[in-house]
Coordinates of C-alpha atoms in Angstrom, one line a residue:
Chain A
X33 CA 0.0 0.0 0.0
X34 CA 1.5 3.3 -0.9
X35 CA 1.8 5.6 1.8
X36 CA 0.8 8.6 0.3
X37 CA -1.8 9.1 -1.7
X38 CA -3.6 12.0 -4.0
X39 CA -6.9 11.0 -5.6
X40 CA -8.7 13.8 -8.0
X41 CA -7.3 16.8 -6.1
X42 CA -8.2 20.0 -7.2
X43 CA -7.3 23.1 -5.8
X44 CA -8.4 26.7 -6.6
X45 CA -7.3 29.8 -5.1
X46 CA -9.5 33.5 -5.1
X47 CA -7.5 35.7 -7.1
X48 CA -9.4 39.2 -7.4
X49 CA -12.6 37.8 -6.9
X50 CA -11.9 34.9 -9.4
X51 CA -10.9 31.8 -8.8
X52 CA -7.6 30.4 -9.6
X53 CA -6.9 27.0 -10.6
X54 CA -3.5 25.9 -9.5
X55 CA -3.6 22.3 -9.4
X56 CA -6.2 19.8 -11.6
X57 CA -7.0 16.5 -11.3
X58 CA -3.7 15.4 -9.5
X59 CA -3.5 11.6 -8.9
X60 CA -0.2 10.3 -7.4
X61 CA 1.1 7.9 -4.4
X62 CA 4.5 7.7 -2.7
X63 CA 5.2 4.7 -1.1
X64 CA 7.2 4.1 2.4
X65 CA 10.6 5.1 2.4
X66 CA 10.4 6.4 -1.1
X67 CA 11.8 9.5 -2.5
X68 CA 10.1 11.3 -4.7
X69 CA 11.0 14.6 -6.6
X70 CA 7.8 16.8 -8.2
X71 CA 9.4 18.8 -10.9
X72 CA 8.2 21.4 -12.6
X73 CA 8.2 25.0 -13.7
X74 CA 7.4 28.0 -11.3
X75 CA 3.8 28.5 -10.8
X76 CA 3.1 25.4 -11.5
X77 CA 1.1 24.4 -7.9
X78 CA 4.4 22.0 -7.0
X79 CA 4.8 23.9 -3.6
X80 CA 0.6 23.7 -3.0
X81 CA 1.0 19.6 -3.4
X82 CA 3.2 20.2 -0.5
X83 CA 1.2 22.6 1.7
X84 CA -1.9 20.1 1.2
X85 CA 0.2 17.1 2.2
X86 CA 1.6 18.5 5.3
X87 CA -2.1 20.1 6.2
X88 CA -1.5 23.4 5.9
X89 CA -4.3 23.8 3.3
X90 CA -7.2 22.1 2.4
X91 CA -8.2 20.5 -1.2
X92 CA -11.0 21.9 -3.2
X93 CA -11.7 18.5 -4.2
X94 CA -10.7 15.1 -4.2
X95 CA -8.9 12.8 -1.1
X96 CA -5.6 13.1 0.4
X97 CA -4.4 10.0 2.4
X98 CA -1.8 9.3 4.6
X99 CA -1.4 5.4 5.2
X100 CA -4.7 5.2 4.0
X101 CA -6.7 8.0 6.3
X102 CA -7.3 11.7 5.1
X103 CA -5.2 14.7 6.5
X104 CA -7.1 17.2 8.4
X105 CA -4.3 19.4 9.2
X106 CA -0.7 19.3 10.1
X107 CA 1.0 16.4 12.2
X108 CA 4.7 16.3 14.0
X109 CA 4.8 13.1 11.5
X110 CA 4.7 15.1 8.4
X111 CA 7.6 17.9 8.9
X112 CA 8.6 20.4 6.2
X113 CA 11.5 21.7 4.9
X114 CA 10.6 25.2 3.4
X115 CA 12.6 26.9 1.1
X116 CA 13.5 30.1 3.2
X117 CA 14.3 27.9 6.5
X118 CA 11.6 29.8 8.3
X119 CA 14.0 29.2 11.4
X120 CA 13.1 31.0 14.6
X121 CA 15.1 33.8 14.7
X122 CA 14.8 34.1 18.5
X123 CA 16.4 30.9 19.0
X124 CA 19.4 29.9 18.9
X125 CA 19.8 27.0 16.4
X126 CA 19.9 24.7 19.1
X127 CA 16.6 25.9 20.2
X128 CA 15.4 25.8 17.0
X129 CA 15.7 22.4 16.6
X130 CA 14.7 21.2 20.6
X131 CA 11.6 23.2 19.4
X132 CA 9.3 20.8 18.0
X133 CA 10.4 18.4 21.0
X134 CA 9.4 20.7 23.6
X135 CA 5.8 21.4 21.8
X136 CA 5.8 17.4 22.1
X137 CA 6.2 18.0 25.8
X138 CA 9.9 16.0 25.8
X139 CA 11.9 16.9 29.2
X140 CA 13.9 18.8 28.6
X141 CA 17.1 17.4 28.8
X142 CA 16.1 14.4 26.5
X143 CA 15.4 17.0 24.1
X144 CA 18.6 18.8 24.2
X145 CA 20.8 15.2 23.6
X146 CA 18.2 14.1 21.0
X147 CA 18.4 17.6 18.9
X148 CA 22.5 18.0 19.5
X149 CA 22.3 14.5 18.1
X150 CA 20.4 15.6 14.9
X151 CA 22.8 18.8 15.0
X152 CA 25.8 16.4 14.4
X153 CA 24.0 14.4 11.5
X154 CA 24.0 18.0 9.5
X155 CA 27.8 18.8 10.9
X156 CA 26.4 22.0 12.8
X157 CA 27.9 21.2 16.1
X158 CA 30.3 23.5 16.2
X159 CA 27.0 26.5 15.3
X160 CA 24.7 24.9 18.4
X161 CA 24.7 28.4 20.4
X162 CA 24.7 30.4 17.2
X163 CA 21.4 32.6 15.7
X164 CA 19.9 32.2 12.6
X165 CA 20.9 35.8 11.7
X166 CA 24.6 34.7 11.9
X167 CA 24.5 31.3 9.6
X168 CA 24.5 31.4 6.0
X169 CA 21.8 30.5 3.5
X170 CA 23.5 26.9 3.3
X171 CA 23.6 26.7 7.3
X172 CA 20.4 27.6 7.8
X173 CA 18.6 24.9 5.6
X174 CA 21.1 22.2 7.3
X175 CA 19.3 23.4 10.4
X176 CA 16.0 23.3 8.9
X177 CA 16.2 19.8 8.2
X178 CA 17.2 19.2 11.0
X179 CA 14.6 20.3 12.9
X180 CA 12.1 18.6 10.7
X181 CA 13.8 15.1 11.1
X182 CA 14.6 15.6 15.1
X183 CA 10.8 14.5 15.1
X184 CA 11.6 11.5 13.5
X185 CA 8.5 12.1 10.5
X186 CA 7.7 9.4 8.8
X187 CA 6.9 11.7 5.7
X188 CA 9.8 14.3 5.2
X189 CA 8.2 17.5 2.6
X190 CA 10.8 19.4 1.5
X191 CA 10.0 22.5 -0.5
X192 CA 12.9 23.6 -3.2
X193 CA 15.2 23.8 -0.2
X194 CA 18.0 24.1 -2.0
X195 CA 16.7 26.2 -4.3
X196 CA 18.4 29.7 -3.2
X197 CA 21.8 28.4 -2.5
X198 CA 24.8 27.8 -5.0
X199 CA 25.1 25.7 -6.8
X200 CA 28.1 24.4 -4.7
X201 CA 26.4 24.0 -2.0
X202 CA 23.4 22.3 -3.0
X203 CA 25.7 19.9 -4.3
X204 CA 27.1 19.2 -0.5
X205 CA 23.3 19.4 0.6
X206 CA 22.0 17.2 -2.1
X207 CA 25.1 14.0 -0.9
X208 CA 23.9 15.1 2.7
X209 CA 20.3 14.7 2.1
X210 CA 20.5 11.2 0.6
X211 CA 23.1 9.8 3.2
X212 CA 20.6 10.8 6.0
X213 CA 17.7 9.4 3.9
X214 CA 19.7 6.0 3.7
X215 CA 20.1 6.2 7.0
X216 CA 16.5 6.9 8.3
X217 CA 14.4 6.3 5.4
X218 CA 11.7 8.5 6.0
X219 CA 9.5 9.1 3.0
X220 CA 10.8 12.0 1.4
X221 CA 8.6 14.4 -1.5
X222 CA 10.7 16.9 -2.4
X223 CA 9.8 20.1 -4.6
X224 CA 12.5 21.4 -7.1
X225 CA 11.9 23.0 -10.8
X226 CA 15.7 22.2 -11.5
X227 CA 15.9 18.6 -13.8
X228 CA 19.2 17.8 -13.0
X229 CA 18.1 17.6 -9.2
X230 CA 15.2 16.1 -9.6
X231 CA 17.1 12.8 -11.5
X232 CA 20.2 13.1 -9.3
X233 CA 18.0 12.6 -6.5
X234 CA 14.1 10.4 -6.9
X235 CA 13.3 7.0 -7.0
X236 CA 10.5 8.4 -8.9
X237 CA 9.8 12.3 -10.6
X238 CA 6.6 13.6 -11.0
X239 CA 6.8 15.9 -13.8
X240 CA 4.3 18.7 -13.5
X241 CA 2.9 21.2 -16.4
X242 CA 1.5 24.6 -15.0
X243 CA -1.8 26.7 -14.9
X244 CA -3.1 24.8 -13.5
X245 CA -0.9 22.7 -12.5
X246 CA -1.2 18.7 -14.3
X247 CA 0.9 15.6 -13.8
X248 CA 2.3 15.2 -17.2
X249 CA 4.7 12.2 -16.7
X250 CA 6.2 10.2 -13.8
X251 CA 9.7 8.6 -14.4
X252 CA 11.0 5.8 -12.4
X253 CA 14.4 6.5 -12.1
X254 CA 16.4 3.3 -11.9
X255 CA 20.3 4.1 -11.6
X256 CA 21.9 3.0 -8.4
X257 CA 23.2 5.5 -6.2
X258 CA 25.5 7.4 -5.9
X259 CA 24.5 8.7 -9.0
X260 CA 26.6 10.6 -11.9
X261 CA 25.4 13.4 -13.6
X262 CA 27.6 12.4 -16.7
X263 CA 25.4 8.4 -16.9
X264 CA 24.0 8.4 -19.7
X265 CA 21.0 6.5 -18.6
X266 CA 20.4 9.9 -16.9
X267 CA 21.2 12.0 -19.2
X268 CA 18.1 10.1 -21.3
X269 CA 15.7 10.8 -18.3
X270 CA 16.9 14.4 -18.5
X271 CA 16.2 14.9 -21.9
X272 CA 13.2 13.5 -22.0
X273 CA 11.8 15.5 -19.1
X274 CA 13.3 18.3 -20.7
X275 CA 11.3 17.6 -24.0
X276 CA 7.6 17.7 -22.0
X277 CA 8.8 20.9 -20.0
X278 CA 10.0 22.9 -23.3
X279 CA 6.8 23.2 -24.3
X280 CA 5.6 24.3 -20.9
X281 CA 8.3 26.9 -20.0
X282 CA 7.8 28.3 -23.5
X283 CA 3.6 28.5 -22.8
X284 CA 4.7 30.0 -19.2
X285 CA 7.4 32.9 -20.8
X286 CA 4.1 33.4 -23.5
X287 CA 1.6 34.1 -21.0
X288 CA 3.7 36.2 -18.6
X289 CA 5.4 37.9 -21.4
X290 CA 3.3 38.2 -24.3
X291 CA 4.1 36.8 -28.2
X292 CA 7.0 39.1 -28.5
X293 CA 9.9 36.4 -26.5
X294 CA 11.7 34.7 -29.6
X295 CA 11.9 31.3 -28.6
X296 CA 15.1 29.9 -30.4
X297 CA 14.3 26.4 -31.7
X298 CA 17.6 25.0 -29.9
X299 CA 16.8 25.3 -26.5
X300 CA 14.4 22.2 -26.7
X301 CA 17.0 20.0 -27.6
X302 CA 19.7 21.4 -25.7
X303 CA 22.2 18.1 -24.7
X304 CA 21.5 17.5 -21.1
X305 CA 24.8 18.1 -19.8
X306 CA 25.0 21.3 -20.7
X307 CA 23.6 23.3 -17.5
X308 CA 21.4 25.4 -19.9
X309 CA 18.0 23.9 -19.4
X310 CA 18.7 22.6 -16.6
X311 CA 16.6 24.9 -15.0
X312 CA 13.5 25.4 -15.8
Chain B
X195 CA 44.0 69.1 20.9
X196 CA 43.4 66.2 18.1
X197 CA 44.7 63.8 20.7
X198 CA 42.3 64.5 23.2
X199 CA 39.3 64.3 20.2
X200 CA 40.3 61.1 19.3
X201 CA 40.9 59.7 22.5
X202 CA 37.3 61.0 23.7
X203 CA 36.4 59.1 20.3
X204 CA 37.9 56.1 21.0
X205 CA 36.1 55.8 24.5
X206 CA 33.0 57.0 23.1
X207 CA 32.8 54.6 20.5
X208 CA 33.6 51.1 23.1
X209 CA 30.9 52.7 25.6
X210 CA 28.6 53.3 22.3
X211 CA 29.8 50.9 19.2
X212 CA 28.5 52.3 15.8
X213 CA 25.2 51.7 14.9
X214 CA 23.8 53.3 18.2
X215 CA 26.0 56.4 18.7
X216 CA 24.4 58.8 21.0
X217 CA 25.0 61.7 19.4
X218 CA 27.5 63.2 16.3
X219 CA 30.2 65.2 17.7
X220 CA 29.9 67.1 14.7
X221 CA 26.1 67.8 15.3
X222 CA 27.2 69.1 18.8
X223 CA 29.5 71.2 18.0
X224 CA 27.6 72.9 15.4
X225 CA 24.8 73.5 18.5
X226 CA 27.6 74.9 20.6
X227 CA 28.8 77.2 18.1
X228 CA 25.2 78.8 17.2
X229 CA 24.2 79.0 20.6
X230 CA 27.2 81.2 21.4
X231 CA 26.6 83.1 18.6
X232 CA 22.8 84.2 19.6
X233 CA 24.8 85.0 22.9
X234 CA 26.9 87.1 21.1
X235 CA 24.2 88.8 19.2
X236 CA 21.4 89.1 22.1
X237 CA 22.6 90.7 25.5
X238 CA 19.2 88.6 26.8
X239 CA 20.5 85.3 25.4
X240 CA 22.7 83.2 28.2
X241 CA 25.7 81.9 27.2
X242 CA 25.7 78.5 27.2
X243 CA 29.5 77.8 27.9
X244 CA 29.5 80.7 30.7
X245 CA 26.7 80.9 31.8
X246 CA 24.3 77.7 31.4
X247 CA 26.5 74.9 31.8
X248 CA 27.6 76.3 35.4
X249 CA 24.1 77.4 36.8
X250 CA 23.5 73.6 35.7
X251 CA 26.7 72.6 37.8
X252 CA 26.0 74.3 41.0
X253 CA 22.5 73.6 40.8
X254 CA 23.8 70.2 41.4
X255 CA 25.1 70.7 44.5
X256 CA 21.7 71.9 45.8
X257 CA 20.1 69.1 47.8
X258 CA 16.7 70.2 47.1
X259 CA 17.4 70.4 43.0
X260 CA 18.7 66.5 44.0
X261 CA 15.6 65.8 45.9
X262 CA 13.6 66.9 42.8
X263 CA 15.4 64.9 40.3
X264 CA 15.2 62.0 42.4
X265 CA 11.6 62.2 42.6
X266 CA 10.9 62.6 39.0
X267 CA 12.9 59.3 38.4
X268 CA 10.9 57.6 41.0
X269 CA 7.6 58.7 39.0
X270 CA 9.2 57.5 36.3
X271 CA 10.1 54.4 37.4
X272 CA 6.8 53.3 39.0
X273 CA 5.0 55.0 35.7
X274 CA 6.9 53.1 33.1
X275 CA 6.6 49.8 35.3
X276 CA 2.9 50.1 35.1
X277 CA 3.1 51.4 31.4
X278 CA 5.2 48.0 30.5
X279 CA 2.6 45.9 32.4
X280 CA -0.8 47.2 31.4
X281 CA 0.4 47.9 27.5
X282 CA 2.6 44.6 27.0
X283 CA -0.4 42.6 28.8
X284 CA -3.2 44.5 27.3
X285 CA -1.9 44.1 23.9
X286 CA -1.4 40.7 24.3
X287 CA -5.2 40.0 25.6
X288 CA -6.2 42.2 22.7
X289 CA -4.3 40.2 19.9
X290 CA -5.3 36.7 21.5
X291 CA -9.1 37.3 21.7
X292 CA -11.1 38.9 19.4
X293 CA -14.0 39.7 21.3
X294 CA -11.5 41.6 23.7
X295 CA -10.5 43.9 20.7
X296 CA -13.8 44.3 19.3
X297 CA -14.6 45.9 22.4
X298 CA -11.7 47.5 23.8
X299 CA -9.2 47.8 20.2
X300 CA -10.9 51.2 19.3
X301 CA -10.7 52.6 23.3
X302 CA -7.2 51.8 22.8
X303 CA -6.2 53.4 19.9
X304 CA -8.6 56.3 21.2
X305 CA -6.5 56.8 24.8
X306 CA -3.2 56.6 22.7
X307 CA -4.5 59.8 20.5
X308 CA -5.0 61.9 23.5
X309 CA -1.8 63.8 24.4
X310 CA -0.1 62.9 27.9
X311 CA -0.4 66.4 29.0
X312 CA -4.4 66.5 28.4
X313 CA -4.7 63.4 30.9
X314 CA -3.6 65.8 33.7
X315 CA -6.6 68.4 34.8
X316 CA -8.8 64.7 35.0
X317 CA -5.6 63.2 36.9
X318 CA -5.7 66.1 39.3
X319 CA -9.2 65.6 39.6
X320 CA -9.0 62.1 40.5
X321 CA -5.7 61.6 42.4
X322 CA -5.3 65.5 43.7
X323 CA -2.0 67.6 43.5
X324 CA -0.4 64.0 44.5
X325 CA 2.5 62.4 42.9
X326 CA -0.2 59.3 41.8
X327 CA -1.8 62.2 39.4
X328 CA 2.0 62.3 37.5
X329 CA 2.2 58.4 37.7
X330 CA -1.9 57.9 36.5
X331 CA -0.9 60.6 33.5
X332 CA 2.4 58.7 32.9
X333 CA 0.2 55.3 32.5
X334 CA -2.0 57.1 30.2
X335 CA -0.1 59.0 28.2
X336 CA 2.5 56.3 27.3
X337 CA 0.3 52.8 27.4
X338 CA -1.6 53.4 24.6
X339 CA 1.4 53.0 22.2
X340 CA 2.5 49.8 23.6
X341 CA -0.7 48.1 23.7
X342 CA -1.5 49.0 20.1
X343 CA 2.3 48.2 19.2
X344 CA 2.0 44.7 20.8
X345 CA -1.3 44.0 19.2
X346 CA 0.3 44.6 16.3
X347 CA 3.4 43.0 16.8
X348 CA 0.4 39.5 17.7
X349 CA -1.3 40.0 14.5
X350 CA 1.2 40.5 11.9
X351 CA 3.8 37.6 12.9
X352 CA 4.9 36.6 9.2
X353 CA 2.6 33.5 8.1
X354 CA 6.0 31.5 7.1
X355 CA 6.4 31.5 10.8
X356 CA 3.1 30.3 11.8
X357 CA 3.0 27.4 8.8
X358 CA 6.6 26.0 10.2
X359 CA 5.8 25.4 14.1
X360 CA 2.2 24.1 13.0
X361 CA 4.5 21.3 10.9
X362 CA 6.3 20.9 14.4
X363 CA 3.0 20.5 16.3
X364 CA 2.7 23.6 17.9
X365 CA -1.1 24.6 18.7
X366 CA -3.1 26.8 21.3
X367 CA -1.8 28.3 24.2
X368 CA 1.8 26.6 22.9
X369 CA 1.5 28.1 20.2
X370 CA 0.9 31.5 21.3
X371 CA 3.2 31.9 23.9
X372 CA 6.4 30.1 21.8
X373 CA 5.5 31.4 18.7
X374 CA 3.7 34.1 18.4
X375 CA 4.6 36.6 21.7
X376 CA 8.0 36.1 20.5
X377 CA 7.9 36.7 16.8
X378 CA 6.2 40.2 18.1
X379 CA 9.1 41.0 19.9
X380 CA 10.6 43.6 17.3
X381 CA 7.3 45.7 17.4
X382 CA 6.8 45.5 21.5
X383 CA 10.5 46.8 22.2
X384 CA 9.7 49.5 19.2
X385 CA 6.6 50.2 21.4
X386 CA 7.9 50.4 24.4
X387 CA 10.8 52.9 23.2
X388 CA 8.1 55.2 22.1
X389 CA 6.5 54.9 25.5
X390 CA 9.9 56.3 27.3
X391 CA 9.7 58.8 25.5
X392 CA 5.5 60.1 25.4
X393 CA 6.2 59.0 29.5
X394 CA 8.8 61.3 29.4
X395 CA 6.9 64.3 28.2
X396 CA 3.8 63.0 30.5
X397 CA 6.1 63.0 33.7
X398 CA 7.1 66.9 32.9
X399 CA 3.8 68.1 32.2
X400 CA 2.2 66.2 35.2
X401 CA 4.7 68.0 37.4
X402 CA 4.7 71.3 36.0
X403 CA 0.5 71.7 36.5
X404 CA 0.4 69.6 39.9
X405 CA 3.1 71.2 41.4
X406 CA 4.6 67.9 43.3
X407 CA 8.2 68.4 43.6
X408 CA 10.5 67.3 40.4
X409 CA 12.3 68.8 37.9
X410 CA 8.9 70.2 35.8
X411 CA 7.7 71.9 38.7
X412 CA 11.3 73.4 39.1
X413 CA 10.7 74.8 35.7
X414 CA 7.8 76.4 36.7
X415 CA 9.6 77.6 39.4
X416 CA 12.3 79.2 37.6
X417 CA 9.9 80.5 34.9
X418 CA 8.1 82.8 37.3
X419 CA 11.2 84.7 38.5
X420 CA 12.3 85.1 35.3
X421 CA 15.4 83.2 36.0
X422 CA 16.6 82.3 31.9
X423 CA 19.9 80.5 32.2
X424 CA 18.2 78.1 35.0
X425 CA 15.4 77.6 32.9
X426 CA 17.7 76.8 30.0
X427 CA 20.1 74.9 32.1
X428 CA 16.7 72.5 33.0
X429 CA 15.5 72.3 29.4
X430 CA 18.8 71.2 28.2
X431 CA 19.2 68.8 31.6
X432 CA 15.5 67.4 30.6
X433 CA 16.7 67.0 26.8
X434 CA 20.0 65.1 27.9
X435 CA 18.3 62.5 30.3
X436 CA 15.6 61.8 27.3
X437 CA 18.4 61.4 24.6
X438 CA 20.9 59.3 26.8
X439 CA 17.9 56.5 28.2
X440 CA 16.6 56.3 25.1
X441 CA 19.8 56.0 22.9
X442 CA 21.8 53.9 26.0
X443 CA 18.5 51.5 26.6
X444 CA 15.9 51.8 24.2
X445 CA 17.9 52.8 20.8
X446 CA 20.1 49.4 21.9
X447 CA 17.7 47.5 22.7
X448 CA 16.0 48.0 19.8
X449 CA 18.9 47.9 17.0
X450 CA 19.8 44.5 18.6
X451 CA 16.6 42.8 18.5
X452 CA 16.3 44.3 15.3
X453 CA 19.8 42.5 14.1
X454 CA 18.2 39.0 15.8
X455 CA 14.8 39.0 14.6
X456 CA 16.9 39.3 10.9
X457 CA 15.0 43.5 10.3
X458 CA 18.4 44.6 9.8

């Protein structure tokens, strides 16, 4: 039985008195201890699969189920990983991560071992007294995930966290991520628009067209890890992700931008390797 | 003479690190300089070097001028306590509950538009020429801004905030007290630095129209026999305690939560 598991959602938003369609008719399932990436161009309701799964929002139609009962609103068991950290920045990072502990009513010494624990898994034990405001973008999402995984979730969200760093140090983050997922196995959904991500990462991709937001294609990706960006076998699941999402980045640049943006006809079939296209 | 400048500099700038200097030297200097020159222009104008400044001196070496001064801090003190605790509590009962702001949100707002000094002839009338008129005027004038700060501070605690400790299992009263009092931090300590100051001006008005014993009644005092340089020597004394609490408490108070809370 898959863990997770959309059936028909919809989702609409008011927009000026309209309403919005960001996602339609999304059907998908993650099973336990799977990692799944949902790729796909900004705007296209990725980060509102997220917010639905963790409880933060409701559907406008259709079921979400977690091991086979519907979310009614957030849970300790489904932590997230946001994109800005969203850290406290009245606590120190060690605080920041004992948080969700102490709202579970741990004592409070338990709680200090089990998040300077956690601290050590993302290598921030030397920053345990430090503030948000002092750590960089890349420390600050170390911290954020771990404070979502000193709860032990058995559904990890993570929403493009590595989307504002460089490109150096989402590499680091990305090897760090997986390691701790091998070595915890919580089921992990995890939000990027960048292709190369996406198929470094998943087990599976969910490839995701926008307004409103559609599944277009899922992709098992079967190469062992760790993974090379140079594989081949990768490089085909690039390019073919790559060839549904042309079409959509190119309807997205239309609509935001009006008929006048020249689309050259090589940027569809840009090799894979190059980093142009990469992100979408 | 550039020695001794950058020496004063040098200690100036450990006691006050950049970012919450007191004052600019330059700034003061230029106020020197014009206030001599009125002197120099007006035979009624005090000079400020040799005149004011040493009518200020002696003055301090008059126990009853101590006496006075110590009795406006006192005010002060008791004032501002009771400004911290009705304003930081009020806001906090008037950003939790709703029905609580329906109600009282608009009284709120309406006590902080009414000028400390206009709370004194109703003070008077309900404490007498006592010291509790300066404190009840102190309380009024000054806790409007802090409630309304802190209810502010409640409501607009960024939703990214709220979204992440609901993932973590914070709810109710958890919540509130872990969550969102602290995120309103920033805006309570901005509140509360307004609130020296509108105390400030509440404290010297109360004492100038009750006539309890403090350093606005002494301005009365001196104002009625005509005494200039004493009255000037006060007004500049008055000036000097509101600039050096609020930029040696409140000012760094305030840029440091700032820097914490990430506003910087």
């Amino acid at each position: 039985m898959s863990q997770v598991e959309l059936k028909n959602v919809f989702k609409s938003f008011r927009h000026n008195g309209a309403a919005l369609e960001v996602l339609h008719d999304i059907n998908l399932t993650v099973a336990q201890g799977e990692f799944v990436c949902l790729l796909g161009p900004s705007g296209c309701g990725k980060s509102t699969i997220i917010n639905l799964i963790a409880g933060l929002e409701k559907p406008s139609a259709g079921d979400i189920l977690v091991d086979g009962k519907p979310v009614t609103g957030p849970d300790a068991s489904r932590t997230v990983v946001f994109q800005d950290a969203a850290l406290f920045p009245w606590l120190s990072v060690l605080g920041n991560v004992e948080f969700g502990l102490r709202m579970a009513g741990v004592e409070p010494r338990q709680r200090r071992s089990r998040a300077l624990e956690y601290l050590r898994l993302v290598h921030l034990s030397k920053f345990v007294h430090a503030y948000p405001h002092q750590l960089s973008g890349g420390m600050k999402q170390r911290v954020a995930i771990a404070r979502a995984l000193v709860l032990q979730p058995a559904i990890l969200l993570l929403d493009e966290p590595f989307g504002a760093l460089d490109a150096q140090t989402r590499s680091v983050l990305q090897n760090e991520l997986l390691e701790i997922w091998e070595l915890a196995r919580p089921t992990i959904l995890f939000v990027t628009h960048n292709v190369r991500e996406a198929t470094g990462l998943a087990d599976r991709v969910y490839v995701i067209s926008s307004r409103p937001g559609r599944i277009r294609d899922a992709q098992a990706i079967t190469v062992p890890r760790p993974r090379h960006a140079e594989d081949p076998a990768l490089q085909a699941h690039q390019h073919k992700i790559l060839g549904i999402l042309g079409e959509e980045v190119e309807k997205v640049f239309r609509e935001e931008l009006g008929e006048t943006v020249h689309f050259p006809e090589a940027q569809h079939d840009a090799p894979p390797d190059q980093s142009r296209g990469m992100h979408i | 003479m550039g020695i001794v400048v950058r020496l004063m500099r040098k200690v100036i700038h450990t006691l006050f690190p950049p970012g919450y200097s007191l004052l600019r030297w330059e700034a003061l200097a230029l106020f020197i300089a014009l206030w001599e020159l009125a002197a120099w222009l007006s035979p009624s104008w005090p000079s400020l070097l040799q005149k004011v400044l040493p009518v200020l001196w002696s003055d301090f070496t008059d126990p009853e001028f101590c006496q006075a001064i110590v009795g406006s801090a006192r005010r002060m003190a008791i004032g501002y306590t009771l400004v911290m605790l009705v304003g930081i509590s009020g806001g906090i009962l008037l950003g939790r509950l709703p029905i609580v702001d329906q109600l009282l949100g608009s009284l709120a707002v309406a006590i902080h538009a009414i000028p400390g000094a206009a709370w004194v002839p109703l003070s008077i009338i309900w404490f007498g020429m006592t010291e509790w008129a300066v404190i009840f005027t102190i309380l009024l004038g000054a806790a409007g801004i802090v409630i309304v700060e802190t209810d502010t501070g409640i409501r607009e605690v960024p939703p990214i905030i709220r979204r992440a400790a609901r993932t973590m299992g914070a709810r109710g009263l958890n919540d509130f007290w872990f969550v969102v009092v602290p995120a309103a931090i920033p805006k309570i300590v901005g509140g509360l630095r307004l609130a020296w100051a509108f105390g400030w001006r509440a404290l010297m008005a109360g004492e100038l129209l009750t006539s309890v014993s403090g350093l606005g009644q002494r301005l009365n005092q001196v104002a009625k026999a005509r005494q200039l340089d004493q009255l000037l020597a006060l007004m500049l004394l008055i000036a000097a305690i509101g600039i050096v609490i609020d930029g040696l408490i409140f000012k760094r108070l305030e840029y440091e939560v700032r820097v914490r809370w990430g506003l910087v």
